[in-house]
CSV table of C-alpha atoms in Angstrom, one decimal:
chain,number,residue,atom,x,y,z
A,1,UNK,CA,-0.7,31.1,-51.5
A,2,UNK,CA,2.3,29.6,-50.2
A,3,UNK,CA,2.3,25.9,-49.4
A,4,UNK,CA,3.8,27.0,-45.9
A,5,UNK,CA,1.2,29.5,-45.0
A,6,UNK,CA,-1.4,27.3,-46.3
A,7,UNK,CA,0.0,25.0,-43.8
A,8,UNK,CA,0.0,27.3,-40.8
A,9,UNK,CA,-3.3,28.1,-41.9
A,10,UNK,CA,-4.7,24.7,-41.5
A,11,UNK,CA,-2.6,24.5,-38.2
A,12,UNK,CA,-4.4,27.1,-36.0
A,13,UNK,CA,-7.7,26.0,-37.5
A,14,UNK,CA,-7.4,22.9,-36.5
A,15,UNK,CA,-6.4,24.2,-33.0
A,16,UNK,CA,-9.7,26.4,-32.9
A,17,UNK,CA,-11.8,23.4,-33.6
A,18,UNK,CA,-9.8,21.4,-31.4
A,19,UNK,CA,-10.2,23.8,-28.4
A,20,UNK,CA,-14.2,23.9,-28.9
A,21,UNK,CA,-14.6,20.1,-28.8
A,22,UNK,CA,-15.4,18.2,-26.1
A,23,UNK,CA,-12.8,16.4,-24.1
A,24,UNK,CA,-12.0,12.2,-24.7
A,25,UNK,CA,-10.2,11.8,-22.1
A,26,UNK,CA,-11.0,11.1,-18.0
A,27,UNK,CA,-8.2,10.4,-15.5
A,28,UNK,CA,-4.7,9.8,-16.6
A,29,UNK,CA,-2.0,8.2,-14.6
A,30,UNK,CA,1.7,8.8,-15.7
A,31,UNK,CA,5.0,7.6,-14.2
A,32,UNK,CA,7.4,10.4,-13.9
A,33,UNK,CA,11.5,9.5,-14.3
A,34,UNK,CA,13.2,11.0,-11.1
A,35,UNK,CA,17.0,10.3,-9.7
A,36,UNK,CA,18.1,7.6,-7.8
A,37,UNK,CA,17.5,9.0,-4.1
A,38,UNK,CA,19.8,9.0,-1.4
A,39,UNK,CA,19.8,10.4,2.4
A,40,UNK,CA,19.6,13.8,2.4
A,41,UNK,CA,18.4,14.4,-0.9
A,42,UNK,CA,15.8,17.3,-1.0
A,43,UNK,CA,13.1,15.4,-2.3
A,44,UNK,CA,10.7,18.3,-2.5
A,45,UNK,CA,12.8,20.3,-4.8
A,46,UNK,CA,13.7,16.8,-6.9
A,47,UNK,CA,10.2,15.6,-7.1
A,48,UNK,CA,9.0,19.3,-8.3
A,49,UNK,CA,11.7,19.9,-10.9
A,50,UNK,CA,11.2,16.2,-12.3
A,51,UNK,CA,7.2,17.0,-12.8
A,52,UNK,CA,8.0,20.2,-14.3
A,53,UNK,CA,10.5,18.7,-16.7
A,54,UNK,CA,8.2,16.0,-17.6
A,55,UNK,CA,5.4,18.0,-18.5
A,56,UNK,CA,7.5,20.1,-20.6
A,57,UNK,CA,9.4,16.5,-22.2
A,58,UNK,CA,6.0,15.2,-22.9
A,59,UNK,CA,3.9,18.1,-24.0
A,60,UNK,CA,1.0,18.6,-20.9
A,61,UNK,CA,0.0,21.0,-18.9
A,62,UNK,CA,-0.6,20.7,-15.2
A,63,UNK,CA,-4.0,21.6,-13.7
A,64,UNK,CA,-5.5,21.9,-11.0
A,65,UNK,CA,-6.4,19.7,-8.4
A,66,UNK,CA,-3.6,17.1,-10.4
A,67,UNK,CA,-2.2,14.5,-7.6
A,68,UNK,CA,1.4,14.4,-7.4
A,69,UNK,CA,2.3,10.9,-5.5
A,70,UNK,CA,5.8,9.6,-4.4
A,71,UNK,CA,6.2,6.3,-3.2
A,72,UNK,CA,6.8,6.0,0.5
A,73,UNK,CA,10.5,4.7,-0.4
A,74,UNK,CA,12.1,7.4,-1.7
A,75,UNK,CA,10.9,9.4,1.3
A,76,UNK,CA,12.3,6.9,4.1
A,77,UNK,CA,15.6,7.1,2.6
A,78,UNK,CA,15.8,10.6,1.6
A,79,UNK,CA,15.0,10.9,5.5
A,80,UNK,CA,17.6,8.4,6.2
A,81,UNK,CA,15.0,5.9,8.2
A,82,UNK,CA,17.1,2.5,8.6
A,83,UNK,CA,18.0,0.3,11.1
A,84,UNK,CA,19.9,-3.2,11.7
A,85,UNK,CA,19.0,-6.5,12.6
A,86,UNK,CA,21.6,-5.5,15.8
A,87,UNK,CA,19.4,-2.9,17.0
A,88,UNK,CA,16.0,-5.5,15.6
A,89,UNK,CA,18.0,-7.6,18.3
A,90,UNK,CA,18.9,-5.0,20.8
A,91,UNK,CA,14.7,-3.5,21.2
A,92,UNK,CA,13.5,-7.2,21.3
A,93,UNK,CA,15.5,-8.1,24.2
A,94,UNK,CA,15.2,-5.2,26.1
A,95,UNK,CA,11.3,-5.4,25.9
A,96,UNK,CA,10.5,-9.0,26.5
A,97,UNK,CA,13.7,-10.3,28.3
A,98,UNK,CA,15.8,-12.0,25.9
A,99,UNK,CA,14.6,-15.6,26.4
A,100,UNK,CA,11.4,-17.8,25.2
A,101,UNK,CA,9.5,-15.5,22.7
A,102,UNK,CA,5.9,-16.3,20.8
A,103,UNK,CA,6.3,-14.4,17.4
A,104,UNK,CA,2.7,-15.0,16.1
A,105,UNK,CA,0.6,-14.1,12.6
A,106,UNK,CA,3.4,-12.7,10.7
A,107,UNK,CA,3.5,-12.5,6.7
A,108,UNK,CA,4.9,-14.7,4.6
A,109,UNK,CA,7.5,-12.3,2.7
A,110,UNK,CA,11.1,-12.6,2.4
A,111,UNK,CA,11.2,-8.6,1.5
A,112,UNK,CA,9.0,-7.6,4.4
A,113,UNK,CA,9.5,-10.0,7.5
A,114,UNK,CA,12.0,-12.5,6.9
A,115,UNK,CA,15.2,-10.1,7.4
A,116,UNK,CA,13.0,-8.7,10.7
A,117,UNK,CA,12.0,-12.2,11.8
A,118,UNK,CA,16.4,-12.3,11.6
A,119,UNK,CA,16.4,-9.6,14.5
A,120,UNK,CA,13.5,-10.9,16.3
A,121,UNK,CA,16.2,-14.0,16.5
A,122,UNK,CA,18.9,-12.5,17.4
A,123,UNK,CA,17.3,-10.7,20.6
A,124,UNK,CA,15.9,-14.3,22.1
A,125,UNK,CA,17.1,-18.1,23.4
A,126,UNK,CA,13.7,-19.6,21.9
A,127,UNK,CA,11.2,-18.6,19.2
A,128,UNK,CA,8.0,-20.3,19.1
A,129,UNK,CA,6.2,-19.2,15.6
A,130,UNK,CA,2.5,-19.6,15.1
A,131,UNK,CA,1.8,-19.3,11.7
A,132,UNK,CA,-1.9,-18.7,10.7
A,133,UNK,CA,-3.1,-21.4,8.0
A,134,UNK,CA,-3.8,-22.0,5.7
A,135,UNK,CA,-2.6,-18.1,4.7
A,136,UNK,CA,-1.1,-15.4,6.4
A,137,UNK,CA,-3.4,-11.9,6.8
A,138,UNK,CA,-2.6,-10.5,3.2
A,139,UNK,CA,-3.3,-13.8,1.7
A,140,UNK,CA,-0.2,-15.9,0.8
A,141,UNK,CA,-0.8,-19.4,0.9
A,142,UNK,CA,0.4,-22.0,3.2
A,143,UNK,CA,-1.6,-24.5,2.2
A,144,UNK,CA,-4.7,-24.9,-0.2
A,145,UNK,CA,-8.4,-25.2,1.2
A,146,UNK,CA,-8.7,-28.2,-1.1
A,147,UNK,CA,-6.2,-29.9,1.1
A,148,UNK,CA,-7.4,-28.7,4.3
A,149,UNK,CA,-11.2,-29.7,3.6
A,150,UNK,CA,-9.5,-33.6,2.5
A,151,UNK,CA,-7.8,-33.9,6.0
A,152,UNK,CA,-10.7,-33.1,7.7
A,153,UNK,CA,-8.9,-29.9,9.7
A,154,UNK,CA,-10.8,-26.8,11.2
A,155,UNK,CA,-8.3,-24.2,10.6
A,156,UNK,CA,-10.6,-21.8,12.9
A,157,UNK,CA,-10.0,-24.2,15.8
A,158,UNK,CA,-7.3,-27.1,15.3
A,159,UNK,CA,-3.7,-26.2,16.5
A,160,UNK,CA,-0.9,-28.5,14.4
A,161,UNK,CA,2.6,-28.9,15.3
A,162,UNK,CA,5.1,-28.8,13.1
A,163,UNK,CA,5.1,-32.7,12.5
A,164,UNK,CA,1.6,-32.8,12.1
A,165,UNK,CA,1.4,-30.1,9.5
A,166,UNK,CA,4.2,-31.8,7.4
A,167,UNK,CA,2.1,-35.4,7.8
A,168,UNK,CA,-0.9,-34.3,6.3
A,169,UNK,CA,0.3,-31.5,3.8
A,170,UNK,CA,3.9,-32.2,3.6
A,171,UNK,CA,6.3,-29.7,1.9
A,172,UNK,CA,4.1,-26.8,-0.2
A,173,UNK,CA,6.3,-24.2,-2.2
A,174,UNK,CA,4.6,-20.5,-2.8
A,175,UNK,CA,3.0,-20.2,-5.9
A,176,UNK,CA,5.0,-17.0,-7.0
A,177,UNK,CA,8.1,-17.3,-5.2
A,178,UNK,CA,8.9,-21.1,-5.0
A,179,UNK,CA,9.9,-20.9,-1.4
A,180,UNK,CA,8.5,-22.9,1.7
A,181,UNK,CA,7.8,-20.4,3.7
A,182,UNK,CA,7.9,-22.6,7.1
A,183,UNK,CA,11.1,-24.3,6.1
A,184,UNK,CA,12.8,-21.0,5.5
A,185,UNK,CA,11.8,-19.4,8.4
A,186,UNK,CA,12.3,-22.3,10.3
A,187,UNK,CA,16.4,-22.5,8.8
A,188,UNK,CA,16.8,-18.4,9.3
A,189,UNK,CA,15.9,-18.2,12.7
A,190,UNK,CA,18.0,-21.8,13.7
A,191,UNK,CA,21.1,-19.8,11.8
A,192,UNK,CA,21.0,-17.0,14.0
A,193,UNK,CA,21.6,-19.5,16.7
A,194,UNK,CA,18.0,-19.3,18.4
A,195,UNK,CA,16.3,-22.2,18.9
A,196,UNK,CA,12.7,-22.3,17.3
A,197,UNK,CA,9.5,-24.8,17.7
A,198,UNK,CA,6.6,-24.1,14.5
A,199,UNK,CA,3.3,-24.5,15.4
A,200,UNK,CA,0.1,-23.2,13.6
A,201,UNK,CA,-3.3,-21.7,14.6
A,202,UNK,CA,-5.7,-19.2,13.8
A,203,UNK,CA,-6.5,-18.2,17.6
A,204,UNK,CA,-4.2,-15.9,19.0
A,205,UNK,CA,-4.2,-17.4,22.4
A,206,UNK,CA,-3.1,-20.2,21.7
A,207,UNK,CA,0.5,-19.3,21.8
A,208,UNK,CA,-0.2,-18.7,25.7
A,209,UNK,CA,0.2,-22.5,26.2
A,210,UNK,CA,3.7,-22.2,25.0
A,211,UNK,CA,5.1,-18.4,26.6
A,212,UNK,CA,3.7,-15.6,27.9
A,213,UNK,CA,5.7,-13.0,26.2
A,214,UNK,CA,4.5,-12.3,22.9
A,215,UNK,CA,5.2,-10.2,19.6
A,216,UNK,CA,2.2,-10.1,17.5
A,217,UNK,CA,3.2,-9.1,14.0
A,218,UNK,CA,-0.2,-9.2,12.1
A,219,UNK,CA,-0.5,-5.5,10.6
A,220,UNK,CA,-4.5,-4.5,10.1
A,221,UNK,CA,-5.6,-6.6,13.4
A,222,UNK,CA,-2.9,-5.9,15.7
A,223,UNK,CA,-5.0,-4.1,18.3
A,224,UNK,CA,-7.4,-6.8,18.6
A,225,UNK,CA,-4.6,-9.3,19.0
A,226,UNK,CA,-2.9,-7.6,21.5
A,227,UNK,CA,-6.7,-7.2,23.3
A,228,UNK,CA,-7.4,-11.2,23.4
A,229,UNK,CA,-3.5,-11.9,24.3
A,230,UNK,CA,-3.7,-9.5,27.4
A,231,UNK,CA,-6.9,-10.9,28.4
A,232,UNK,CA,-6.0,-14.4,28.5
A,233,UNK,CA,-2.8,-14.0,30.4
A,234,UNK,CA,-0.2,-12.7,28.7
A,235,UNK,CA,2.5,-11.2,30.9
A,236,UNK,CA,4.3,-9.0,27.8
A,237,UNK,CA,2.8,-8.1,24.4
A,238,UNK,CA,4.3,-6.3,21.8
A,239,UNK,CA,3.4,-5.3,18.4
A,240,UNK,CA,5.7,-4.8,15.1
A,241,UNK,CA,4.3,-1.3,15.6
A,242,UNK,CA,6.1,-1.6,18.9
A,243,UNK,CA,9.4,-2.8,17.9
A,244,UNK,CA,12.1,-0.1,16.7
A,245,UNK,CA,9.2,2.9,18.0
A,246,UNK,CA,12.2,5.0,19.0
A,247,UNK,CA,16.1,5.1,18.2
A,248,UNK,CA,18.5,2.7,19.3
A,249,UNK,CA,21.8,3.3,19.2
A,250,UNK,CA,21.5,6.5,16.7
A,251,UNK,CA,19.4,4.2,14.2
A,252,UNK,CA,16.6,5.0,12.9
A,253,UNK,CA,12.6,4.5,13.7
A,254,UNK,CA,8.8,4.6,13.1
A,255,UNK,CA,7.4,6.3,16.1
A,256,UNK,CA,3.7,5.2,14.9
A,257,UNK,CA,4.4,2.2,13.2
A,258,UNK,CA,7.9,0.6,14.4
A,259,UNK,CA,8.4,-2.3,11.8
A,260,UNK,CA,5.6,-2.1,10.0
A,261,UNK,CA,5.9,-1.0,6.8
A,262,UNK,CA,9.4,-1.7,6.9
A,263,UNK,CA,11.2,-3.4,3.9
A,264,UNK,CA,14.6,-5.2,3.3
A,265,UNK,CA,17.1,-3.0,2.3
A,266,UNK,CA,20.4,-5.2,2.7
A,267,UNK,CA,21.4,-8.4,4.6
A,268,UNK,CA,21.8,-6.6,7.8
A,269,UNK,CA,19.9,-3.2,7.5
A,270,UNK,CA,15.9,-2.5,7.0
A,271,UNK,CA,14.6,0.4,5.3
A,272,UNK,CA,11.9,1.9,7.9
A,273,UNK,CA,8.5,3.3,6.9
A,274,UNK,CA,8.9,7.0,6.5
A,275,UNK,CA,8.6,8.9,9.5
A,276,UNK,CA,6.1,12.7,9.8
A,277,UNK,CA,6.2,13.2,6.3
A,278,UNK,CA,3.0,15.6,6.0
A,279,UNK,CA,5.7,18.8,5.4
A,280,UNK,CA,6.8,17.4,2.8
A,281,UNK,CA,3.5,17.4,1.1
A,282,UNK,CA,2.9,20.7,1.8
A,283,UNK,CA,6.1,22.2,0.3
A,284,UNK,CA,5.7,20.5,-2.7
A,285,UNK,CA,2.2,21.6,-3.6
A,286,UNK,CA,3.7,25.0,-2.2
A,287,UNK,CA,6.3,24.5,-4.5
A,288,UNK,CA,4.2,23.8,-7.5
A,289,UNK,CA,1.9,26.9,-6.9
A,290,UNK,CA,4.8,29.0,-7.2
A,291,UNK,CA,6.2,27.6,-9.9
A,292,UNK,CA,3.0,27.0,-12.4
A,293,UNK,CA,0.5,28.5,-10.9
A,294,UNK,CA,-1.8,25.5,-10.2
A,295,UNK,CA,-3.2,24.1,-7.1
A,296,UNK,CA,-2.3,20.7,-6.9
A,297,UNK,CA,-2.8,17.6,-4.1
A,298,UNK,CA,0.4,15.3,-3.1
A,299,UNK,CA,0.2,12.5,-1.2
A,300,UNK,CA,2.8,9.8,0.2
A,301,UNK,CA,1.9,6.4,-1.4
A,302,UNK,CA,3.0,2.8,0.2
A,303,UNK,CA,1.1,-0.3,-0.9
A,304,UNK,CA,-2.1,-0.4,-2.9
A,305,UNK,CA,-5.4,-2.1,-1.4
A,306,UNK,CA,-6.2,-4.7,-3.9
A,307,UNK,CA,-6.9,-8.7,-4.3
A,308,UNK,CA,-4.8,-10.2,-6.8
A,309,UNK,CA,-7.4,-12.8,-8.1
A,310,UNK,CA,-5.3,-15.5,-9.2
A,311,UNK,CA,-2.5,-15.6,-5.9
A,312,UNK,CA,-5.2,-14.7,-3.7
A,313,UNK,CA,-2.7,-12.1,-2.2
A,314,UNK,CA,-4.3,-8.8,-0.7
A,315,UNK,CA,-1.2,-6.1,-1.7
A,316,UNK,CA,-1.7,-4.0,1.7
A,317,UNK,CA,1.0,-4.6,3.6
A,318,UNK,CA,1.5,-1.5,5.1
A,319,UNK,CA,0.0,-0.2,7.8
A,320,UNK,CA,-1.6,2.7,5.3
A,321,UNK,CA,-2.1,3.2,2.1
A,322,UNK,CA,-0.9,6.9,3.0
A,323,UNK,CA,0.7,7.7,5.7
A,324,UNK,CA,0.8,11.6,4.8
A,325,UNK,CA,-1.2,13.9,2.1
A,326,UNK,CA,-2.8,17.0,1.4
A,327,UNK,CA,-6.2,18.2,2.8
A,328,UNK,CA,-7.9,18.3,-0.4
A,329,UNK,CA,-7.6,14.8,-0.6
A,330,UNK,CA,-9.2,13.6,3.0
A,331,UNK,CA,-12.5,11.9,2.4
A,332,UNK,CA,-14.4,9.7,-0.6
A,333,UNK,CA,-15.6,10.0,-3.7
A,334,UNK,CA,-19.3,11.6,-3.9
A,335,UNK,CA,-20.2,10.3,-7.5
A,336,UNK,CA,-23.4,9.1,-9.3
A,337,UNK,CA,-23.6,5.5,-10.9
A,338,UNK,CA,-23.9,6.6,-14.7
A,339,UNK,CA,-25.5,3.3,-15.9
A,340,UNK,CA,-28.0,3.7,-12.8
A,341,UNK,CA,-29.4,6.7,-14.5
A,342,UNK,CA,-29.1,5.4,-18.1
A,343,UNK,CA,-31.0,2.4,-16.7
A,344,UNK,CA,-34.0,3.8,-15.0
A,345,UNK,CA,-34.1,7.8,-14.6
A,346,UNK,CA,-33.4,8.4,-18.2
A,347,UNK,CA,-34.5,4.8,-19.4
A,348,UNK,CA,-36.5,6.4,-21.8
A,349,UNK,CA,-33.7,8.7,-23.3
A,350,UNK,CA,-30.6,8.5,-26.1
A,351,UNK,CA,-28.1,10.3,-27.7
A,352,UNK,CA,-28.1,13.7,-27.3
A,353,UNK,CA,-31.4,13.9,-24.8
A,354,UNK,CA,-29.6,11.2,-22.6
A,355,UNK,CA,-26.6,13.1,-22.4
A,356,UNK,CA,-27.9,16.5,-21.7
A,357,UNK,CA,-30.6,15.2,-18.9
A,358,UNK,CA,-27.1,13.2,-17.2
A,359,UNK,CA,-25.0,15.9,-17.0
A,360,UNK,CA,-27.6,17.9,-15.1
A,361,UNK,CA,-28.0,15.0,-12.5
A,362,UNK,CA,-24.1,15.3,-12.3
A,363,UNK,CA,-24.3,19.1,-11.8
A,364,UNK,CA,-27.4,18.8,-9.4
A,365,UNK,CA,-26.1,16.4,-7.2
A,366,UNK,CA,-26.3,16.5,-3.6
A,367,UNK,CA,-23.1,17.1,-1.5
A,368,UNK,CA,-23.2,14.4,-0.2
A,369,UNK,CA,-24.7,11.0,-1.6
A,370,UNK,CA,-23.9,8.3,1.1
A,371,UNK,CA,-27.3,6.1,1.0
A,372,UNK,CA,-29.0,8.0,-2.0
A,373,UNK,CA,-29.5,4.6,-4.4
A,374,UNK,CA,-28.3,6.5,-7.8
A,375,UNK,CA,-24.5,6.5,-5.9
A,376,UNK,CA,-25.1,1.9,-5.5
A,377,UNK,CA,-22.2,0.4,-7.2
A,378,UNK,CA,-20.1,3.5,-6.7
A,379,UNK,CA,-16.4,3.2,-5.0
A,380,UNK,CA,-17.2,3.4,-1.1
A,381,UNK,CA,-13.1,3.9,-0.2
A,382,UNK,CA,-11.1,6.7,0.7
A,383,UNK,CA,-9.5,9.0,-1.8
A,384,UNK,CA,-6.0,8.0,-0.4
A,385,UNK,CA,-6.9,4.4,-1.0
A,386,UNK,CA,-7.8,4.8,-4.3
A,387,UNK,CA,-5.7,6.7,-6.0
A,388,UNK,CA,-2.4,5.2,-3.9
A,389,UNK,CA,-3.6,1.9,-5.3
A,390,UNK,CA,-3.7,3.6,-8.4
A,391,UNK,CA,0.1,5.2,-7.9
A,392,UNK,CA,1.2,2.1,-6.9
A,393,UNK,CA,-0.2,-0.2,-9.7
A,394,UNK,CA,1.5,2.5,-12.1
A,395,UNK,CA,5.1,2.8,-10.3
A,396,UNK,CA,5.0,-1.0,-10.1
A,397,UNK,CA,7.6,-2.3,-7.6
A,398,UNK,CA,10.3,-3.1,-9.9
A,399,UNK,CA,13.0,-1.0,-12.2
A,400,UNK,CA,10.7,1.7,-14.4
A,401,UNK,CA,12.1,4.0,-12.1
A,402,UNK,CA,9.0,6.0,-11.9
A,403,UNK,CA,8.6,6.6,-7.9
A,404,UNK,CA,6.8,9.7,-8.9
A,405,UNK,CA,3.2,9.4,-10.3
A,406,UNK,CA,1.5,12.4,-11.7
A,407,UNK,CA,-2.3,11.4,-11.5
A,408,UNK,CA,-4.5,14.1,-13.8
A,409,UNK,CA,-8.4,14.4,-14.4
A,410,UNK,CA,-9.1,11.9,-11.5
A,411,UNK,CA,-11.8,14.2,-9.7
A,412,UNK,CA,-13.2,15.3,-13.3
A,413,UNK,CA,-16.9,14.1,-14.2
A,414,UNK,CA,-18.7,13.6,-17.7
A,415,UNK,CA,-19.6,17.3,-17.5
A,416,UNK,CA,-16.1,18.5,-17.8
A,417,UNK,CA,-14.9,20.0,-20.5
């Protein structure tokens, strides 16, 4: 025989045996290459073609119930959603009167509220910031707890001025970005020709002793803020969620979420958090039906929900994790804890026997396990949550260039072959 027929002979029984064994591999999450996006683009023929290509590139198939995810980014500016610090500006003072202003709780983030805080600026006389201490809501710190336990401050109580924050902590940079967060906000607000008094406190109405006109830019609390504000005498409250809600001047906007969400995109201009996007979703799973054959979820993914352990930063800094996605992906994950049943069902069991009697839990399980103590220790978060911190983890938030992310084998179980 002929070394190549030999060959192709060895070829197709390997790809027999290969078929018939079980699979090694659970949920993989890939970063798929697209183009640079602009306004206009038709992002649901772009983001189909480049998972196509890619699968073809790298040799896999798509399956079904895959989760194609884009990052909300590419959707605001394919749909164009951007405004200026002018109309930032125009919206403030049109809402709360153009004078004395409380802008409470926002984030410490040059990307996400320092070129809004710029607008906020621009539309009043006076500013008077309350920073919450000693972090902001996703968890970048002001100051450490070390140093607040030595000078004897309750943080859930005490309201410092500006000078009495610098005596007792002086000047603290950010761990990761090096930047004094009250000193710059502080200098951007003074250059837009606003004056601005700093204070900090954790309570919200404690700004009331200083206006009565208030924007309250925490993102995850905001309705309680606005609740204890309006209670205690607040004559105008606004939200981020508030501010740029609806065009001005031809600009864009966020009908649900005004501001938040939003991101830097130049000096003067903010890219807005993608407007109804749920369309979208729909036309490309449409899209991918057509094409392949395969039923497939997409989702819209912004910031993950996670704790970085070492910064102490919570990621979540937009409003959602998703702000639009496919049905088959409302709800949370029903799943069994494996090592709950290795430890004490099947405590008696190995290899083989162990195997066999866990799979059958897996395919017996109830439809719904909330409370049932073999699901303890299991994920208790939506699906969007999950797998958009997932997504977003993958894409990262730098230059792979991979605001695509093709997420296969994620609602698989040990039973699947």
């Amino acid at each position: 025989m002929c070394p190549d027929k030999q060959r192709k002979i060895e070829f197709i029984y390997y790809l027999e045996v290969t078929s018939m064994a079980e699979r090694r591999v659970g949920t993989v999450s890939r970063g798929i290459r697209c183009p640079i996006i602009r306004q206009g683009d038709d992002l649901s023929k772009i983001v189909t073609e480049s998972v196509i290509e890619a699968a073809k590139s790298e040799g896999f198939e798509l399956r079904d119930r895959d989760v194609i995810s884009m990052t909300e980014s590419i959707v605001a500016r394919a749909q164009g959603n951007y405004c200026s610090v002018n109309d930032i500006a125009t919206d403030v003072k049109n809402k709360l009167g153009g004078e004395t202003v409380g802008v409470i709780f926002p984030i410490l983030s040059r990307n996400r509220f320092a070129i809004c805080l710029k607008g906020i600026a621009m539309g009043c006389k006076k500013i008077v910031l309350m920073l919450s201490y000693p972090s902001d809501e996703v968890g970048n710190q002001l100051v450490p707890l070390d140093l607040i336990d030595a000078a004897g401050v309750n943080p859930y109580s005490d309201v410092l001025s500006l000078e009495k924050y610098r005596e007792l902590f002086g000047y603290i940079k950010h761990e990761f970005t090096g930047v004094d967060y009250v000193e710059y906000y502080g200098d951007l607000i003074k250059e837009t020709g606003c004056e601005v008094e700093i204070v900090f406190a954790n309570q919200a109405k404690a700004i009331l002793n200083y206006t009565k006109n208030v924007i309250n830019c925490d993102i995850h609390t905001r309705a309680r803020t606005k609740k204890i504000l309006l209670a205690n005498g607040a004559e105008k409250v606004f939200g981020l969620d508030e501010i740029m809600n609806a065009p001005v001047n031809g600009s864009g906007c966020n009908e649900r979420y005004g501001l938040l969400g939003s991101n830097k995109a130049t000096e003067d201009q903010v890219k807005l958090f993608p407007r109804e996007c749920k369309d979208l979703v729909l036309k490309i799973q449409e899209n991918i039906l057509k094409e392949t054959g395969k039923h497939v979820e997409v989702m819209v993914y912004g910031d993950g929900a996670f704790k970085d352990p070492q910064g102490k930063i919570w990621e979540l800094a937009d409003p959602v994790v998703s702000p639009a996605f496919t049905d088959g992906l409302i709800g949370t994950p029903n799943e069994l804890k494996l090592k709950y049943l290795a430890d004490n069902d099947y405590a008696n069991l190995s290899g083989e026997e162990l195997k066999k009697a866990i799979s059958e839990s897996i395919k017996a399980k109830d439809a719904d396990l909330k409370g049932k103590m073999a699901s303890e220790g299991t994920t208790p978060r939506q699906l969007t949550d999950l797998i958009g911190s997932l997504c977003d983890l993958t894409s990262g938030s730098g230059d792979k260039g991979t605001p695509v992310v093709l997420v296969q084998g994620y609602f698989d179980n040990y039973t699947n072959a």
